[in-house]
Amino acid sequence: MLKPLTLMARVLAIFSITIVQAQSTNNSSMLCYISADNTTHLVDSKLIPAQPYTITCTYNEKDASIPKFIQFSCSGASVITVDVHVTNGTTTQKISKDIRIQANRAVYEVPVLAYVNDNIMQSGNARINAIEFSNTLNQEAHLNEVYFTNTSSNYEVKFNQIFTVDLDDTTPLNYFIKSNEYKDVQINVYKSKGEYSTKLNKNLNIGDNFIMFDELSAIYHGKYIVVITENKPNNKTKKSSNSNITVMND
């Protein structure tokens, strides 16, 4: 027969092992560098406000060069805080960014390399140590995939700039326009040959405003020419947007 103290010790040991196994579900490890085949890492995890999802980086003795961007796909309607922990073995640094998850936006990114301290970079041993995703709002969010790249998925456009949008591109860009004040703008869309197609009125907030072209029900696939113009209520001589645009061919 077991003595009471011996029996209690075994119960505590079993209880301790159970706690460790339960906490492991919100952690994973992956190769945190750009591979030759541009590997996409599947996460498929719900983000819970009380418990962040942490990625521990491994390298398998390979080149640990820090990528310019960490990109990820996420669904829901929350605000995600991404903390990137960088180290050279002796010094550590945390790079943080808050990102609002929006409907119809495929890819989100965090710039990393440009923000790493010089003393860490000059050591020659700089690498990402861990990445932590936290849900800061009590709303549902789901982290789908994570990948590393030196090419940004975000593309800034200016007012009155003529640019092309390819809705059939397998890696679509996130087009955004900066504004230092609240503005009412008009997004004018033309077919690839310059014929007028449709328009979308949009209110810009202060900061970066991403343009979701899926909101335009009249366009589905193919290439389009886009120009964003500012709506000025007092401008009585505003040019009509339903005319064609001249496209310069290469």
CSV table of C-alpha atoms in Angstrom, one decimal:
chain,number,residue,atom,x,y,z
A,1,MET,CA,0.0,0.0,0.0
A,2,LEU,CA,1.3,3.4,-0.9
A,3,LYS,CA,1.9,5.9,1.8
A,4,PRO,CA,-0.2,9.1,1.7
A,5,LEU,CA,2.8,11.3,0.8
A,6,THR,CA,3.9,9.0,-2.0
A,7,LEU,CA,0.4,8.9,-3.5
A,8,MET,CA,0.1,12.7,-3.4
A,9,ALA,CA,3.5,13.0,-5.2
A,10,ARG,CA,2.3,10.8,-8.0
A,11,VAL,CA,-0.9,12.8,-8.4
A,12,LEU,CA,1.0,16.1,-8.5
A,13,ALA,CA,3.4,14.7,-11.2
A,14,ILE,CA,0.5,13.6,-13.4
A,15,PHE,CA,-1.3,17.0,-12.9
A,16,SER,CA,1.9,18.9,-13.9
A,17,ILE,CA,2.4,16.9,-17.1
A,18,THR,CA,-1.3,17.6,-18.1
A,19,ILE,CA,-0.8,21.4,-17.7
A,20,VAL,CA,2.3,21.4,-20.0
A,21,GLN,CA,0.5,19.5,-22.7
A,22,ALA,CA,-2.4,21.8,-22.7
A,23,GLN,CA,-0.3,24.9,-23.1
A,24,SER,CA,1.6,23.5,-26.1
A,25,THR,CA,-1.3,24.0,-28.5
A,26,ASN,CA,-0.6,27.7,-29.0
A,27,ASN,CA,3.1,27.3,-29.9
A,28,SER,CA,5.0,26.0,-32.9
A,29,SER,CA,8.4,26.1,-34.5
A,30,MET,CA,9.4,26.8,-38.1
A,31,LEU,CA,12.3,27.8,-40.3
A,32,CYS,CA,12.3,31.6,-40.2
A,33,TYR,CA,14.2,32.5,-43.3
A,34,ILE,CA,13.6,32.7,-47.1
A,35,SER,CA,14.0,29.3,-48.6
A,36,ALA,CA,14.7,28.5,-52.2
A,37,ASP,CA,11.2,27.4,-52.8
A,38,ASN,CA,9.5,30.3,-50.9
A,39,THR,CA,7.9,27.9,-48.4
A,40,THR,CA,4.6,28.9,-46.9
A,41,HIS,CA,4.1,27.7,-43.4
A,42,LEU,CA,0.6,26.5,-42.4
A,43,VAL,CA,-0.5,27.6,-39.0
A,44,ASP,CA,-4.3,27.2,-38.9
A,45,SER,CA,-4.8,28.4,-35.4
A,46,LYS,CA,-7.5,30.5,-33.7
A,47,LEU,CA,-6.1,33.6,-31.9
A,48,ILE,CA,-7.4,34.0,-28.4
A,49,PRO,CA,-7.0,37.3,-26.6
A,50,ALA,CA,-5.9,35.7,-23.4
A,51,GLN,CA,-3.3,33.5,-25.1
A,52,PRO,CA,-1.0,34.6,-27.9
A,53,TYR,CA,0.3,32.3,-30.6
A,54,THR,CA,4.1,32.0,-30.5
A,55,ILE,CA,6.4,30.8,-33.2
A,56,THR,CA,9.9,29.7,-32.1
A,57,CYS,CA,12.4,30.0,-35.0
A,58,THR,CA,14.7,27.3,-36.1
A,59,TYR,CA,17.5,27.3,-38.7
A,60,ASN,CA,19.0,23.9,-39.1
A,61,GLU,CA,22.5,25.4,-39.4
A,62,LYS,CA,21.4,27.3,-42.5
A,63,ASP,CA,21.9,31.0,-43.4
A,64,ALA,CA,19.8,32.9,-40.8
A,65,SER,CA,19.7,36.2,-42.7
A,66,ILE,CA,16.7,38.3,-41.6
A,67,PRO,CA,14.0,38.8,-44.3
A,68,LYS,CA,12.7,42.3,-45.1
A,69,PHE,CA,9.1,41.3,-44.4
A,70,ILE,CA,7.1,38.7,-42.4
A,71,GLN,CA,3.8,38.2,-44.2
A,72,PHE,CA,0.8,36.3,-43.0
A,73,SER,CA,-2.8,35.6,-43.8
A,74,CYS,CA,-5.5,36.1,-41.2
A,75,SER,CA,-9.3,36.2,-41.1
A,76,GLY,CA,-11.7,37.8,-38.7
A,77,ALA,CA,-12.4,41.3,-37.6
A,78,SER,CA,-9.9,42.1,-34.9
A,79,VAL,CA,-6.7,43.9,-34.2
A,80,ILE,CA,-3.6,41.8,-34.2
A,81,THR,CA,-0.3,42.8,-32.5
A,82,VAL,CA,2.8,41.1,-34.0
A,83,ASP,CA,5.9,41.1,-31.9
A,84,VAL,CA,9.1,40.0,-33.7
A,85,HIS,CA,12.0,39.2,-31.4
A,86,VAL,CA,15.4,39.6,-33.0
A,87,THR,CA,18.8,38.6,-31.5
A,88,ASN,CA,22.5,38.1,-32.3
A,89,GLY,CA,23.0,35.7,-29.4
A,90,THR,CA,23.8,38.4,-26.8
A,91,THR,CA,21.5,41.4,-27.6
A,92,THR,CA,17.8,41.2,-28.2
A,93,GLN,CA,15.3,43.6,-29.8
A,94,LYS,CA,11.5,43.5,-30.1
A,95,ILE,CA,9.8,45.0,-33.3
A,96,SER,CA,6.1,45.5,-32.8
A,97,LYS,CA,3.2,46.4,-35.2
A,98,ASP,CA,-0.5,46.6,-34.7
A,99,ILE,CA,-2.6,45.4,-37.7
A,100,ARG,CA,-6.3,45.7,-38.2
A,101,ILE,CA,-7.8,42.6,-39.9
A,102,GLN,CA,-10.1,43.6,-42.7
A,103,ALA,CA,-12.5,41.6,-44.9
A,104,ASN,CA,-11.3,40.8,-48.4
A,105,ARG,CA,-7.6,41.5,-47.7
A,106,ALA,CA,-5.5,38.5,-48.5
A,107,VAL,CA,-2.0,39.4,-47.1
A,108,TYR,CA,-0.7,41.4,-44.1
A,109,GLU,CA,3.0,42.2,-43.6
A,110,VAL,CA,5.4,43.4,-40.9
A,111,PRO,CA,8.7,45.1,-42.1
A,112,VAL,CA,11.6,43.7,-40.1
A,113,LEU,CA,15.0,44.1,-41.6
A,114,ALA,CA,14.8,47.9,-41.9
A,115,TYR,CA,14.1,48.3,-38.1
A,116,VAL,CA,16.8,46.0,-36.7
A,117,ASN,CA,19.4,47.9,-34.6
A,118,ASP,CA,22.8,48.4,-36.1
A,119,ASN,CA,24.7,46.7,-33.3
A,120,ILE,CA,22.7,43.5,-33.9
A,121,MET,CA,23.2,43.6,-37.6
A,122,GLN,CA,26.9,44.3,-37.5
A,123,SER,CA,27.5,41.2,-35.4
A,124,GLY,CA,26.9,38.9,-38.3
A,125,ASN,CA,24.8,36.6,-36.2
A,126,ALA,CA,21.4,38.5,-36.4
A,127,ARG,CA,18.4,36.3,-36.7
A,128,ILE,CA,14.7,36.2,-35.7
A,129,ASN,CA,14.4,34.4,-32.4
A,130,ALA,CA,10.6,34.3,-32.1
A,131,ILE,CA,7.3,35.8,-33.5
A,132,GLU,CA,4.3,36.4,-31.3
A,133,PHE,CA,0.8,37.0,-32.6
A,134,SER,CA,-1.7,38.5,-30.1
A,135,ASN,CA,-5.4,39.2,-30.5
A,136,THR,CA,-5.9,42.6,-28.7
A,137,LEU,CA,-9.7,42.6,-29.1
A,138,ASN,CA,-12.3,40.2,-27.8
A,139,GLN,CA,-13.3,39.3,-31.4
A,140,GLU,CA,-12.7,36.2,-33.4
A,141,ALA,CA,-9.5,35.9,-35.4
A,142,HIS,CA,-7.8,33.0,-37.2
A,143,LEU,CA,-4.1,32.9,-38.2
A,144,ASN,CA,-3.9,30.9,-41.4
A,145,GLU,CA,-0.3,31.0,-42.9
A,146,VAL,CA,3.0,32.7,-42.3
A,147,TYR,CA,5.9,33.2,-44.8
A,148,PHE,CA,9.0,35.3,-45.2
A,149,THR,CA,10.0,37.4,-48.2
A,150,ASN,CA,12.2,40.3,-49.4
A,151,THR,CA,9.3,41.7,-51.6
A,152,SER,CA,6.6,43.8,-50.2
A,153,SER,CA,2.9,43.0,-50.9
A,154,ASN,CA,1.9,46.6,-50.2
A,155,TYR,CA,2.0,49.2,-53.0
A,156,GLU,CA,1.5,52.9,-52.3
A,157,VAL,CA,-0.3,55.0,-54.8
A,158,LYS,CA,-0.8,58.8,-55.0
A,159,PHE,CA,-3.6,61.1,-55.9
A,160,ASN,CA,-4.1,61.4,-59.7
A,161,GLN,CA,-1.5,58.6,-60.3
A,162,ILE,CA,-2.4,56.2,-63.2
A,163,PHE,CA,-1.7,52.6,-62.1
A,164,THR,CA,-2.6,49.1,-63.2
A,165,VAL,CA,-4.5,46.5,-61.2
A,166,ASP,CA,-4.4,42.9,-62.2
A,167,LEU,CA,-7.2,40.9,-60.5
A,168,ASP,CA,-6.0,37.7,-62.0
A,169,ASP,CA,-2.5,37.9,-60.4
A,170,THR,CA,-1.9,34.9,-58.2
A,171,THR,CA,0.0,37.2,-55.7
A,172,PRO,CA,-2.2,40.4,-55.7
A,173,LEU,CA,-0.8,43.6,-54.2
A,174,ASN,CA,-2.3,45.5,-51.4
A,175,TYR,CA,-2.8,49.0,-52.8
A,176,PHE,CA,-3.0,51.9,-50.3
A,177,ILE,CA,-3.0,55.6,-50.3
A,178,LYS,CA,-1.8,57.9,-47.5
A,179,SER,CA,-3.8,60.8,-46.2
A,180,ASN,CA,-3.0,63.4,-43.5
A,181,GLU,CA,-6.7,64.3,-43.1
A,182,TYR,CA,-10.2,62.9,-43.7
A,183,LYS,CA,-11.0,63.1,-47.4
A,184,ASP,CA,-13.8,62.1,-49.8
A,185,VAL,CA,-12.2,60.5,-52.9
A,186,GLN,CA,-13.4,58.9,-56.1
A,187,ILE,CA,-11.7,55.7,-57.4
A,188,ASN,CA,-12.1,55.8,-61.2
A,189,VAL,CA,-11.7,52.4,-63.0
A,190,TYR,CA,-11.0,52.0,-66.7
A,191,LYS,CA,-10.5,48.9,-68.9
A,192,SER,CA,-7.1,48.0,-70.1
A,193,LYS,CA,-7.6,49.9,-73.4
A,194,GLY,CA,-8.6,53.1,-71.5
A,195,GLU,CA,-12.4,52.8,-71.8
A,196,TYR,CA,-14.3,54.0,-68.7
A,197,SER,CA,-15.7,51.1,-66.6
A,198,THR,CA,-17.0,52.3,-63.2
A,199,LYS,CA,-16.2,54.3,-60.1
A,200,LEU,CA,-16.2,53.9,-56.3
A,201,ASN,CA,-16.6,56.7,-53.8
A,202,LYS,CA,-14.5,56.2,-50.7
A,203,ASN,CA,-13.9,58.2,-47.5
A,204,LEU,CA,-10.2,58.2,-46.4
A,205,ASN,CA,-9.1,58.2,-42.8
A,206,ILE,CA,-5.9,59.7,-41.5
A,207,GLY,CA,-3.0,57.3,-42.2
A,208,ASP,CA,-2.8,54.4,-44.7
A,209,ASN,CA,-6.0,53.5,-46.5
A,210,PHE,CA,-6.1,50.2,-48.3
A,211,ILE,CA,-8.2,50.0,-51.5
A,212,MET,CA,-10.2,46.8,-51.7
A,213,PHE,CA,-11.0,46.4,-55.4
A,214,ASP,CA,-13.3,43.4,-54.6
A,215,GLU,CA,-15.8,46.1,-53.4
A,216,LEU,CA,-16.3,47.1,-57.0
A,217,SER,CA,-19.1,44.7,-58.1
A,218,ALA,CA,-18.7,45.7,-61.7
A,219,ILE,CA,-15.2,44.2,-62.1
A,220,TYR,CA,-14.3,40.6,-61.6
A,221,HIS,CA,-11.1,39.6,-63.3
A,222,GLY,CA,-8.5,41.0,-65.8
A,223,LYS,CA,-6.4,44.1,-65.8
A,224,TYR,CA,-7.7,47.6,-65.1
A,225,ILE,CA,-6.4,51.2,-65.1
A,226,VAL,CA,-7.1,53.1,-62.0
A,227,VAL,CA,-6.9,56.8,-61.0
A,228,ILE,CA,-7.9,58.2,-57.6
A,229,THR,CA,-9.1,61.8,-57.5
A,230,GLU,CA,-10.1,64.0,-54.6
A,231,ASN,CA,-13.8,65.1,-54.4
A,232,LYS,CA,-14.0,68.8,-53.7
A,233,PRO,CA,-17.6,69.9,-53.0
A,234,ASN,CA,-16.8,73.5,-53.9
A,235,ASN,CA,-15.2,72.6,-57.3
A,236,LYS,CA,-18.0,73.3,-59.8
A,237,THR,CA,-15.8,72.7,-62.8
A,238,LYS,CA,-14.9,69.1,-61.8
A,239,LYS,CA,-14.2,67.0,-64.8
A,240,SER,CA,-16.7,64.1,-65.4
A,241,SER,CA,-15.2,60.8,-64.6
A,242,ASN,CA,-17.1,58.8,-67.2
A,243,SER,CA,-14.8,59.7,-70.1
A,244,ASN,CA,-12.1,57.5,-71.5
A,245,ILE,CA,-8.4,57.7,-70.5
A,246,THR,CA,-5.4,57.7,-72.8
A,247,VAL,CA,-3.2,54.7,-72.2
A,248,MET,CA,0.4,54.8,-73.4
A,249,ASN,CA,1.5,51.4,-74.8
A,250,ASP,CA,5.1,50.2,-74.5
